[in-house]
Amino acid sequence: MTDLYFVRHGETENNLKQLMNGGSVDSPLTDKGRQGAIEAGRFLTNVSFTHAYVSPQARAQTTAALILAQQSHPQPNLTTIEALREFDMGSWDGLPFTQLPQHQNYQNYLHRPDLFDPTETGGESYQALATRGLAAIQDIVAANPAGRVLIVSHGVFLRVVLNRLLGVPLAEVRSGRPIDNCAVTALRADNGHFESIYWNRTDFLTVNKQF
């Protein structure tokens, strides 16, 4: 049985500017984002992690380092996994949301992931994101058949992959509550079955809980 603690990176400058912040762009954490990561680390300070995994993108790397710096236990090994990278939005990455094309495919991006066509952007499909994400989590669980694992990644990635792990159809993975910056979501893996322990915990954040 493996307990998986997923954290979305802290607020970035791109988040603050309301820019598409996908897998092919990056920006530093804001002061608020750094503080949120520290507070997430304090919330998790007494969790003895057997290993930690992180996306290769700098915003996730910084968040992971700040979280682990708060550990009361010896810090676990930290492994970067390419497959934990955020959803690649291709030519839409880095654009202000107000400049994105207001047509059916954008609405599909927001509300019908199964119908989103990435041909226009040159990015990836939701199915491709789910496939690589599920494979990455399964590999992590296989490498850690018992214990507690930290995984630091991104908003769309986590929303899609965690919902799929819980059996939500691809068409519905963007329904319900999103994953906030610095939120902690915990799942338990047991013999190939995943169950939710809690979703999108932000109650430990002291300022502006919705990042």
CSV table of C-alpha atoms in Angstrom, one decimal:
chain,number,residue,atom,x,y,z
A,1,MET,CA,0.0,0.0,0.0
A,2,THR,CA,1.4,3.4,-1.1
A,3,ASP,CA,0.2,6.8,0.0
A,4,LEU,CA,0.8,9.4,-2.7
A,5,TYR,CA,0.9,13.1,-1.8
A,6,PHE,CA,0.5,15.3,-4.9
A,7,VAL,CA,1.3,19.0,-4.8
A,8,ARG,CA,0.7,21.6,-7.5
A,9,HIS,CA,3.6,24.1,-7.8
A,10,GLY,CA,3.3,27.6,-6.2
A,11,GLU,CA,1.9,30.6,-8.0
A,12,THR,CA,4.1,31.8,-10.8
A,13,GLU,CA,4.5,35.1,-12.6
A,14,ASN,CA,2.7,33.6,-15.6
A,15,ASN,CA,-0.2,32.6,-13.3
A,16,LEU,CA,-0.3,36.1,-11.9
A,17,LYS,CA,-0.4,37.6,-15.5
A,18,GLN,CA,-3.0,35.1,-16.5
A,19,LEU,CA,-0.9,33.5,-19.3
A,20,MET,CA,-1.3,30.0,-20.5
A,21,ASN,CA,1.3,28.2,-18.4
A,22,GLY,CA,1.7,24.8,-20.1
A,23,GLY,CA,4.5,22.3,-20.7
A,24,SER,CA,6.6,24.4,-23.0
A,25,VAL,CA,6.9,27.6,-20.9
A,26,ASP,CA,8.1,28.4,-17.5
A,27,SER,CA,8.4,31.4,-15.1
A,28,PRO,CA,9.6,31.9,-11.5
A,29,LEU,CA,7.4,31.6,-8.5
A,30,THR,CA,6.1,34.8,-7.0
A,31,ASP,CA,6.7,35.7,-3.4
A,32,LYS,CA,3.2,34.4,-2.7
A,33,GLY,CA,4.1,31.1,-4.5
A,34,ARG,CA,7.2,30.6,-2.5
A,35,GLN,CA,5.4,31.2,0.8
A,36,GLY,CA,2.7,28.8,-0.2
A,37,ALA,CA,5.3,26.1,-1.0
A,38,ILE,CA,6.9,26.7,2.4
A,39,GLU,CA,3.5,26.4,4.1
A,40,ALA,CA,2.7,23.2,2.1
A,41,GLY,CA,6.0,21.8,3.4
A,42,ARG,CA,5.1,22.7,7.0
A,43,PHE,CA,1.8,21.0,6.5
A,44,LEU,CA,3.7,17.8,5.4
A,45,THR,CA,6.6,18.2,7.8
A,46,ASN,CA,5.8,15.1,9.8
A,47,VAL,CA,5.2,12.9,6.8
A,48,SER,CA,8.1,10.6,6.4
A,49,PHE,CA,8.5,10.3,2.6
A,50,THR,CA,10.3,7.2,1.2
A,51,HIS,CA,10.9,9.1,-2.1
A,52,ALA,CA,10.0,12.4,-3.9
A,53,TYR,CA,9.4,13.0,-7.6
A,54,VAL,CA,9.1,16.2,-9.5
A,55,SER,CA,8.4,17.6,-13.0
A,56,PRO,CA,11.5,19.0,-14.8
A,57,GLN,CA,10.0,22.5,-15.0
A,58,ALA,CA,11.6,25.1,-12.8
A,59,ARG,CA,8.4,26.1,-11.0
A,60,ALA,CA,7.9,22.5,-9.8
A,61,GLN,CA,11.5,22.1,-9.0
A,62,THR,CA,11.5,25.2,-6.8
A,63,THR,CA,8.3,24.1,-5.1
A,64,ALA,CA,9.6,20.7,-4.3
A,65,ALA,CA,12.9,22.0,-2.8
A,66,LEU,CA,10.9,24.4,-0.6
A,67,ILE,CA,8.6,21.7,0.6
A,68,LEU,CA,11.4,19.2,1.4
A,69,ALA,CA,13.4,21.9,3.2
A,70,GLN,CA,10.6,21.9,5.9
A,71,GLN,CA,10.9,18.1,6.6
A,72,SER,CA,11.3,17.1,10.2
A,73,HIS,CA,12.5,13.7,8.9
A,74,PRO,CA,15.7,13.1,6.7
A,75,GLN,CA,15.0,14.4,3.2
A,76,PRO,CA,14.1,11.7,0.7
A,77,ASN,CA,15.9,11.3,-2.6
A,78,LEU,CA,14.3,13.6,-5.2
A,79,THR,CA,13.9,12.2,-8.7
A,80,THR,CA,13.0,14.3,-11.8
A,81,ILE,CA,10.6,12.6,-14.2
A,82,GLU,CA,10.0,14.1,-17.6
A,83,ALA,CA,6.5,12.6,-17.8
A,84,LEU,CA,5.3,14.8,-14.9
A,85,ARG,CA,5.6,17.9,-17.1
A,86,GLU,CA,2.6,20.1,-17.6
A,87,PHE,CA,0.1,19.6,-20.5
A,88,ASP,CA,1.9,20.9,-23.7
A,89,MET,CA,-0.3,23.6,-25.2
A,90,GLY,CA,2.0,24.2,-28.2
A,91,SER,CA,1.4,27.6,-29.8
A,92,TRP,CA,-1.0,28.6,-27.1
A,93,ASP,CA,1.6,28.4,-24.4
A,94,GLY,CA,2.6,31.8,-23.0
A,95,LEU,CA,-0.4,33.6,-24.5
A,96,PRO,CA,-2.8,35.7,-22.4
A,97,PHE,CA,-6.1,33.9,-21.9
A,98,THR,CA,-7.8,36.9,-23.4
A,99,GLN,CA,-6.0,36.3,-26.7
A,100,LEU,CA,-6.8,32.7,-27.0
A,101,PRO,CA,-9.2,31.9,-29.9
A,102,GLN,CA,-12.8,31.9,-28.6
A,103,HIS,CA,-14.1,29.0,-30.7
A,104,GLN,CA,-15.4,25.5,-30.2
A,105,ASN,CA,-12.0,23.9,-29.8
A,106,TYR,CA,-11.1,26.2,-27.0
A,107,GLN,CA,-14.4,25.4,-25.3
A,108,ASN,CA,-13.5,21.7,-25.8
A,109,TYR,CA,-10.2,22.4,-24.1
A,110,LEU,CA,-12.0,23.8,-21.1
A,111,HIS,CA,-15.0,21.5,-20.9
A,112,ARG,CA,-14.8,18.4,-23.2
A,113,PRO,CA,-11.2,17.1,-23.1
A,114,ASP,CA,-12.2,14.0,-25.1
A,115,LEU,CA,-13.1,16.3,-28.0
A,116,PHE,CA,-10.1,18.7,-27.8
A,117,ASP,CA,-8.1,18.6,-31.1
A,118,PRO,CA,-4.4,19.6,-30.6
A,119,THR,CA,-3.7,19.9,-34.3
A,120,GLU,CA,-4.3,23.7,-34.2
A,121,THR,CA,-1.8,24.2,-31.4
A,122,GLY,CA,0.9,21.6,-32.2
A,123,GLY,CA,0.6,20.5,-28.5
A,124,GLU,CA,-0.6,17.2,-27.1
A,125,SER,CA,-4.0,15.7,-26.7
A,126,TYR,CA,-5.7,15.0,-23.3
A,127,GLN,CA,-5.5,11.3,-24.1
A,128,ALA,CA,-1.7,11.6,-24.6
A,129,LEU,CA,-1.4,13.5,-21.3
A,130,ALA,CA,-3.4,10.9,-19.5
A,131,THR,CA,-1.4,8.0,-21.0
A,132,ARG,CA,2.0,9.4,-20.0
A,133,GLY,CA,0.7,10.5,-16.6
A,134,LEU,CA,-0.9,7.2,-15.7
A,135,ALA,CA,2.2,5.3,-16.8
A,136,ALA,CA,4.4,7.6,-14.7
A,137,ILE,CA,2.3,7.1,-11.5
A,138,GLN,CA,2.1,3.4,-12.1
A,139,ASP,CA,5.9,3.3,-12.4
A,140,ILE,CA,6.3,5.3,-9.2
A,141,VAL,CA,4.0,2.9,-7.3
A,142,ALA,CA,5.8,-0.1,-8.6
A,143,ALA,CA,9.1,1.4,-7.4
A,144,ASN,CA,7.5,2.2,-4.0
A,145,PRO,CA,5.1,-0.7,-3.2
A,146,ALA,CA,4.8,0.6,0.4
A,147,GLY,CA,5.4,3.9,2.2
A,148,ARG,CA,4.7,7.6,1.4
A,149,VAL,CA,5.7,9.4,-1.8
A,150,LEU,CA,5.7,13.1,-2.6
A,151,ILE,CA,4.9,14.1,-6.3
A,152,VAL,CA,5.2,17.8,-7.3
A,153,SER,CA,3.6,18.7,-10.7
A,154,HIS,CA,1.1,21.0,-12.4
A,155,GLY,CA,-2.5,22.0,-12.4
A,156,VAL,CA,-3.9,20.4,-15.6
A,157,PHE,CA,-1.6,17.4,-15.3
A,158,LEU,CA,-2.8,16.6,-11.8
A,159,ARG,CA,-6.5,17.3,-12.5
A,160,VAL,CA,-6.5,14.9,-15.5
A,161,VAL,CA,-4.3,12.2,-14.1
A,162,LEU,CA,-5.7,12.0,-10.6
A,163,ASN,CA,-9.3,11.9,-11.9
A,164,ARG,CA,-8.3,9.1,-14.3
A,165,LEU,CA,-6.7,7.2,-11.5
A,166,LEU,CA,-10.0,7.5,-9.6
A,167,GLY,CA,-11.9,6.2,-12.6
A,168,VAL,CA,-13.4,9.4,-14.0
A,169,PRO,CA,-13.9,9.2,-17.8
A,170,LEU,CA,-11.7,11.4,-19.9
A,171,ALA,CA,-14.7,13.5,-21.0
A,172,GLU,CA,-15.3,14.6,-17.4
A,173,VAL,CA,-11.8,15.1,-16.0
A,174,ARG,CA,-12.1,18.9,-16.0
A,175,SER,CA,-15.4,18.9,-14.2
A,176,GLY,CA,-15.5,19.4,-10.4
A,177,ARG,CA,-13.0,21.3,-8.3
A,178,PRO,CA,-9.6,22.2,-9.9
A,179,ILE,CA,-6.3,21.8,-8.2
A,180,ASP,CA,-5.1,25.1,-6.6
A,181,ASN,CA,-1.5,26.3,-6.4
A,182,CYS,CA,0.3,24.6,-3.4
A,183,ALA,CA,-2.8,22.4,-2.7
A,184,VAL,CA,-2.1,18.9,-1.4
A,185,THR,CA,-4.1,16.0,-2.7
A,186,ALA,CA,-3.6,12.5,-1.3
A,187,LEU,CA,-4.4,9.2,-2.9
A,188,ARG,CA,-3.8,5.6,-1.7
A,189,ALA,CA,-2.7,2.9,-4.1
A,190,ASP,CA,-3.4,-0.7,-3.1
A,191,ASN,CA,-3.0,-3.6,-5.5
A,192,GLY,CA,-3.7,-1.5,-8.6
A,193,HIS,CA,-6.7,0.3,-7.0
A,194,PHE,CA,-6.6,4.1,-6.1
A,195,GLU,CA,-8.8,5.8,-3.6
A,196,SER,CA,-8.9,9.4,-2.5
A,197,ILE,CA,-7.7,10.3,1.0
A,198,TYR,CA,-8.4,14.1,0.5
A,199,TRP,CA,-8.6,16.4,-2.5
A,200,ASN,CA,-7.1,19.9,-2.9
A,201,ARG,CA,-6.3,20.7,0.7
A,202,THR,CA,-5.5,24.4,1.1
A,203,ASP,CA,-6.6,25.0,4.7
A,204,PHE,CA,-3.0,25.3,5.8
A,205,LEU,CA,-2.4,28.4,3.6
A,206,THR,CA,-2.4,31.5,5.8
A,207,VAL,CA,-3.0,34.2,3.1
A,208,ASN,CA,-5.4,34.1,0.2
A,209,LYS,CA,-6.2,30.5,0.2
A,210,GLN,CA,-7.2,30.4,-3.4
A,211,PHE,CA,-3.9,30.8,-5.2
